[in-house]
């Protein structure tokens, strides 16, 4: 899971929840058509649904990931990722609600459901073009840019916890999407998991802000 750098000085640490990264790769990262079918009565697939909020803001000119110490342009991926997480949290209900594309009728008539899998797009798990794709690796490569021991410890703790929280938020989003399809499930069950997923995103955004502060990057 989170990659740990050699410690320089002891410092107060950020509490972390251990989540094995290997578990992440046992879960599909794409929308589950079965989950959509269970929620809408079947007959529709992912491409026929759209987020009420319109999805993540479009990105232009995002620097590609490289190797070694990252440039300022590459580090800007973390800034854009943080801004997108704030957008998601500020528009949570709309972004986590999907309806049949083009449908103008009532909520129920348009097959609208709460679907937390959009979280994966914001956390960098849906596409290599997402700004937070391999964010943990980028953070590790940027650690050499930290200027003092105190910030190094804060950075190291935040980076380790970020990897755990990012995985937890992604897994919780996936579990949430199956809440209604599971025996005894329903929209109430989805909403309960959805709130847990939102809390994981809040904590991940806070950790990312610590990373940016330690790198002296203004958001």
Short mmCIF file of C-alpha atoms in Angstrom, two decimals:
data_model
loop_
_atom_site.label_atom_id
_atom_site.label_comp_id
_atom_site.label_asym_id
_atom_site.label_seq_id
_atom_site.Cartn_x
_atom_site.Cartn_y
_atom_site.Cartn_z
CA UNK A 1 0.00 0.00 0.00
CA UNK A 2 1.32 3.47 0.83
CA UNK A 3 5.01 3.82 0.10
CA UNK A 4 7.05 4.82 3.15
CA UNK A 5 10.13 6.99 2.96
CA UNK A 6 13.03 6.74 5.45
CA UNK A 7 12.14 8.79 8.54
CA UNK A 8 14.25 11.81 9.48
CA UNK A 9 12.63 12.93 12.70
CA UNK A 10 9.64 11.73 14.69
CA UNK A 11 6.60 13.95 14.46
CA UNK A 12 2.88 13.71 15.11
CA UNK A 13 1.39 11.48 12.47
CA UNK A 14 -1.85 11.56 10.60
CA UNK A 15 -4.10 8.70 11.62
CA UNK A 16 -4.39 6.18 8.81
CA UNK A 17 -6.74 3.35 7.97
CA UNK A 18 -4.88 0.37 6.54
CA UNK A 19 -6.30 -0.83 3.25
CA UNK A 20 -4.33 -3.32 1.18
CA UNK A 21 -3.79 -2.00 -2.33
CA UNK A 22 -3.98 -5.52 -3.67
CA UNK A 23 -7.68 -5.59 -2.81
CA UNK A 24 -8.30 -2.71 -5.18
CA UNK A 25 -7.30 -4.75 -8.18
CA UNK A 26 -9.78 -7.49 -7.34
CA UNK A 27 -12.62 -5.04 -7.97
CA UNK A 28 -13.75 -3.87 -11.41
CA UNK A 29 -13.06 -0.18 -12.00
CA UNK A 30 -15.80 0.33 -14.58
CA UNK A 31 -19.51 0.91 -14.07
CA UNK A 32 -21.38 -2.30 -13.40
CA UNK A 33 -24.16 -2.81 -15.93
CA UNK A 34 -25.67 -5.37 -13.58
CA UNK A 35 -25.93 -2.74 -10.84
CA UNK A 36 -27.59 -0.33 -13.25
CA UNK A 37 -29.91 -3.08 -14.41
CA UNK A 38 -30.93 -3.92 -10.86
CA UNK A 39 -31.65 -0.27 -10.15
CA UNK A 40 -33.52 0.57 -13.34
CA UNK A 41 -35.21 -2.66 -14.30
CA UNK A 42 -32.64 -3.63 -16.93
CA UNK A 43 -32.29 -2.72 -20.58
CA UNK A 44 -29.73 0.09 -20.21
CA UNK A 45 -25.96 0.14 -20.11
CA UNK A 46 -23.36 2.59 -18.86
CA UNK A 47 -23.08 4.65 -22.04
CA UNK A 48 -26.79 5.48 -21.88
CA UNK A 49 -26.49 7.14 -18.48
CA UNK A 50 -25.10 10.56 -17.60
CA UNK A 51 -24.42 12.36 -14.35
CA UNK A 52 -26.96 15.05 -13.51
CA UNK A 53 -24.02 17.30 -12.67
CA UNK A 54 -22.31 16.69 -15.99
CA UNK A 55 -19.28 14.85 -14.65
CA UNK A 56 -15.75 16.08 -13.87
CA UNK A 57 -14.72 19.44 -15.38
CA UNK A 58 -12.83 19.11 -18.66
CA UNK A 59 -9.06 19.42 -18.50
CA UNK A 60 -6.76 20.94 -21.11
CA UNK A 61 -3.00 20.78 -21.32
CA UNK A 62 -2.40 18.34 -18.46
CA UNK A 63 1.31 17.48 -18.25
CA UNK A 64 2.10 13.79 -18.80
CA UNK A 65 3.53 11.64 -16.03
CA UNK A 66 7.29 11.15 -16.23
CA UNK A 67 10.01 9.53 -14.13
CA UNK A 68 12.33 11.05 -11.56
CA UNK A 69 11.88 14.41 -9.89
CA UNK A 70 8.70 16.02 -11.29
CA UNK A 71 8.53 19.43 -12.92
CA UNK A 72 6.20 22.22 -11.79
CA UNK A 73 3.95 21.40 -14.73
CA UNK A 74 3.67 17.77 -13.66
CA UNK A 75 2.99 18.75 -10.04
CA UNK A 76 0.10 20.84 -11.32
CA UNK A 77 -1.74 17.53 -11.77
CA UNK A 78 -2.11 17.48 -7.98
CA UNK A 79 -3.52 21.02 -8.00
CA UNK A 80 -6.06 20.14 -10.68
CA UNK A 81 -6.91 16.92 -8.85
CA UNK A 82 -7.50 18.82 -5.61
CA UNK A 83 -9.71 21.35 -7.37
CA UNK A 84 -11.75 18.55 -8.93
CA UNK A 85 -12.22 16.87 -5.56
CA UNK A 86 -13.55 20.17 -4.19
CA UNK A 87 -15.90 20.40 -7.18
CA UNK A 88 -17.15 16.87 -6.48
CA UNK A 89 -17.77 17.60 -2.81
CA UNK A 90 -19.50 20.91 -3.57
CA UNK A 91 -21.78 19.18 -6.11
CA UNK A 92 -22.02 15.79 -4.44
CA UNK A 93 -25.73 15.05 -4.94
CA UNK A 94 -25.78 16.07 -8.60
CA UNK A 95 -22.50 14.35 -9.46
CA UNK A 96 -23.50 11.07 -7.81
CA UNK A 97 -26.92 10.95 -9.47
CA UNK A 98 -27.19 9.46 -12.97
CA UNK A 99 -30.14 9.40 -15.36
CA UNK A 100 -30.84 8.10 -18.85
CA UNK A 101 -29.17 10.49 -21.29
CA UNK A 102 -31.52 13.00 -22.89
CA UNK A 103 -34.47 12.09 -20.69
CA UNK A 104 -36.48 15.16 -19.62
CA UNK A 105 -39.17 13.43 -17.60
CA UNK A 106 -39.63 12.80 -13.90
CA UNK A 107 -36.80 11.40 -11.78
CA UNK A 108 -38.35 7.93 -11.69
CA UNK A 109 -39.29 7.94 -15.39
CA UNK A 110 -35.71 8.68 -16.41
CA UNK A 111 -34.29 5.78 -14.45
CA UNK A 112 -32.38 8.13 -12.15
CA UNK A 113 -30.38 6.48 -9.40
CA UNK A 114 -27.68 7.50 -6.95
CA UNK A 115 -24.47 6.07 -8.34
CA UNK A 116 -21.23 6.71 -6.42
CA UNK A 117 -18.94 5.19 -9.07
CA UNK A 118 -18.30 8.68 -10.43
CA UNK A 119 -15.96 9.00 -7.44
CA UNK A 120 -13.51 6.75 -9.29
CA UNK A 121 -13.14 9.35 -12.03
CA UNK A 122 -12.21 12.06 -9.55
CA UNK A 123 -9.79 9.85 -7.60
CA UNK A 124 -7.87 8.79 -10.71
CA UNK A 125 -9.13 5.22 -11.05
CA UNK A 126 -11.08 5.43 -14.31
CA UNK A 127 -8.57 6.77 -16.82
CA UNK A 128 -4.85 7.41 -17.31
CA UNK A 129 -5.91 10.93 -18.29
CA UNK A 130 -7.30 11.69 -14.84
CA UNK A 131 -5.04 14.19 -13.01
CA UNK A 132 -4.81 11.96 -9.93
CA UNK A 133 -3.91 8.83 -11.89
CA UNK A 134 -0.89 7.34 -10.06
CA UNK A 135 -0.93 10.33 -7.70
CA UNK A 136 0.82 8.31 -5.01
CA UNK A 137 3.77 7.66 -7.32
CA UNK A 138 3.93 11.35 -8.23
CA UNK A 139 3.95 12.28 -4.54
CA UNK A 140 6.80 9.86 -3.90
CA UNK A 141 8.90 11.32 -6.72
CA UNK A 142 8.23 14.85 -5.43
CA UNK A 143 9.45 14.05 -1.90
CA UNK A 144 12.98 15.18 -2.80
CA UNK A 145 11.60 18.71 -3.19
CA UNK A 146 10.67 19.03 0.49
CA UNK A 147 12.87 21.68 2.11
CA UNK A 148 12.95 20.82 5.83
CA UNK A 149 12.61 17.90 8.21
CA UNK A 150 9.33 19.01 9.78
CA UNK A 151 7.61 19.28 6.40
CA UNK A 152 9.24 16.01 5.32
CA UNK A 153 7.54 14.15 8.17
CA UNK A 154 4.16 15.78 7.49
CA UNK A 155 4.53 15.02 3.80
CA UNK A 156 5.54 11.42 4.38
CA UNK A 157 2.62 10.74 6.73
CA UNK A 158 0.13 12.45 4.40
CA UNK A 159 1.41 10.52 1.37
CA UNK A 160 1.14 7.17 3.14
CA UNK A 161 -2.34 7.94 4.42
CA UNK A 162 -3.41 9.28 1.00
CA UNK A 163 -2.74 5.91 -0.61
CA UNK A 164 -4.83 4.14 2.01
CA UNK A 165 -7.67 6.67 1.88
CA UNK A 166 -7.73 6.81 -1.91
CA UNK A 167 -8.13 3.05 -2.07
CA UNK A 168 -10.78 3.09 0.65
CA UNK A 169 -12.83 5.74 -1.15
CA UNK A 170 -12.65 3.84 -4.42
CA UNK A 171 -13.62 0.51 -2.85
CA UNK A 172 -16.44 2.14 -0.87
CA UNK A 173 -17.79 3.68 -4.08
CA UNK A 174 -17.82 0.27 -5.74
CA UNK A 175 -19.51 -1.37 -2.76
CA UNK A 176 -22.07 1.44 -2.67
CA UNK A 177 -23.06 0.85 -6.28
CA UNK A 178 -24.18 -2.70 -5.40
CA UNK A 179 -26.14 -1.69 -2.32
CA UNK A 180 -29.53 -2.00 -4.02
CA UNK A 181 -28.69 -5.17 -5.92
CA UNK A 182 -27.67 -7.01 -2.74
CA UNK A 183 -30.28 -8.97 -0.76
CA UNK A 184 -32.03 -6.62 1.63
CA UNK A 185 -30.55 -3.66 -0.20
CA UNK A 186 -32.22 -0.55 -1.52
CA UNK A 187 -31.64 3.14 -2.08
CA UNK A 188 -31.34 3.63 1.69
CA UNK A 189 -28.50 1.12 1.69
CA UNK A 190 -26.82 2.92 -1.22
CA UNK A 191 -27.16 6.27 0.55
CA UNK A 192 -25.53 4.89 3.67
CA UNK A 193 -22.53 3.62 1.74
CA UNK A 194 -22.52 6.79 -0.34
CA UNK A 195 -22.07 8.92 2.77
CA UNK A 196 -19.14 6.75 3.85
CA UNK A 197 -17.61 7.25 0.42
CA UNK A 198 -18.10 11.03 0.69
CA UNK A 199 -16.27 11.08 4.02
CA UNK A 200 -13.35 9.20 2.48
CA UNK A 201 -13.19 11.79 -0.31
CA UNK A 202 -13.23 14.64 2.24
CA UNK A 203 -10.31 13.09 4.09
CA UNK A 204 -8.44 12.42 0.83
CA UNK A 205 -8.87 16.06 -0.23
CA UNK A 206 -7.53 17.24 3.15
CA UNK A 207 -4.48 14.99 2.77
CA UNK A 208 -3.86 16.28 -0.74
CA UNK A 209 -3.94 19.84 0.63
CA UNK A 210 -1.22 18.89 3.15
CA UNK A 211 0.88 17.51 0.29
CA UNK A 212 0.50 20.75 -1.68
CA UNK A 213 1.28 22.90 1.37
CA UNK A 214 4.48 20.95 2.06
CA UNK A 215 5.50 21.46 -1.55
CA UNK A 216 4.75 25.20 -1.22
CA UNK A 217 2.22 24.97 -4.02
CA UNK A 218 -0.66 27.45 -3.88
CA UNK A 219 -4.12 26.24 -4.81
#
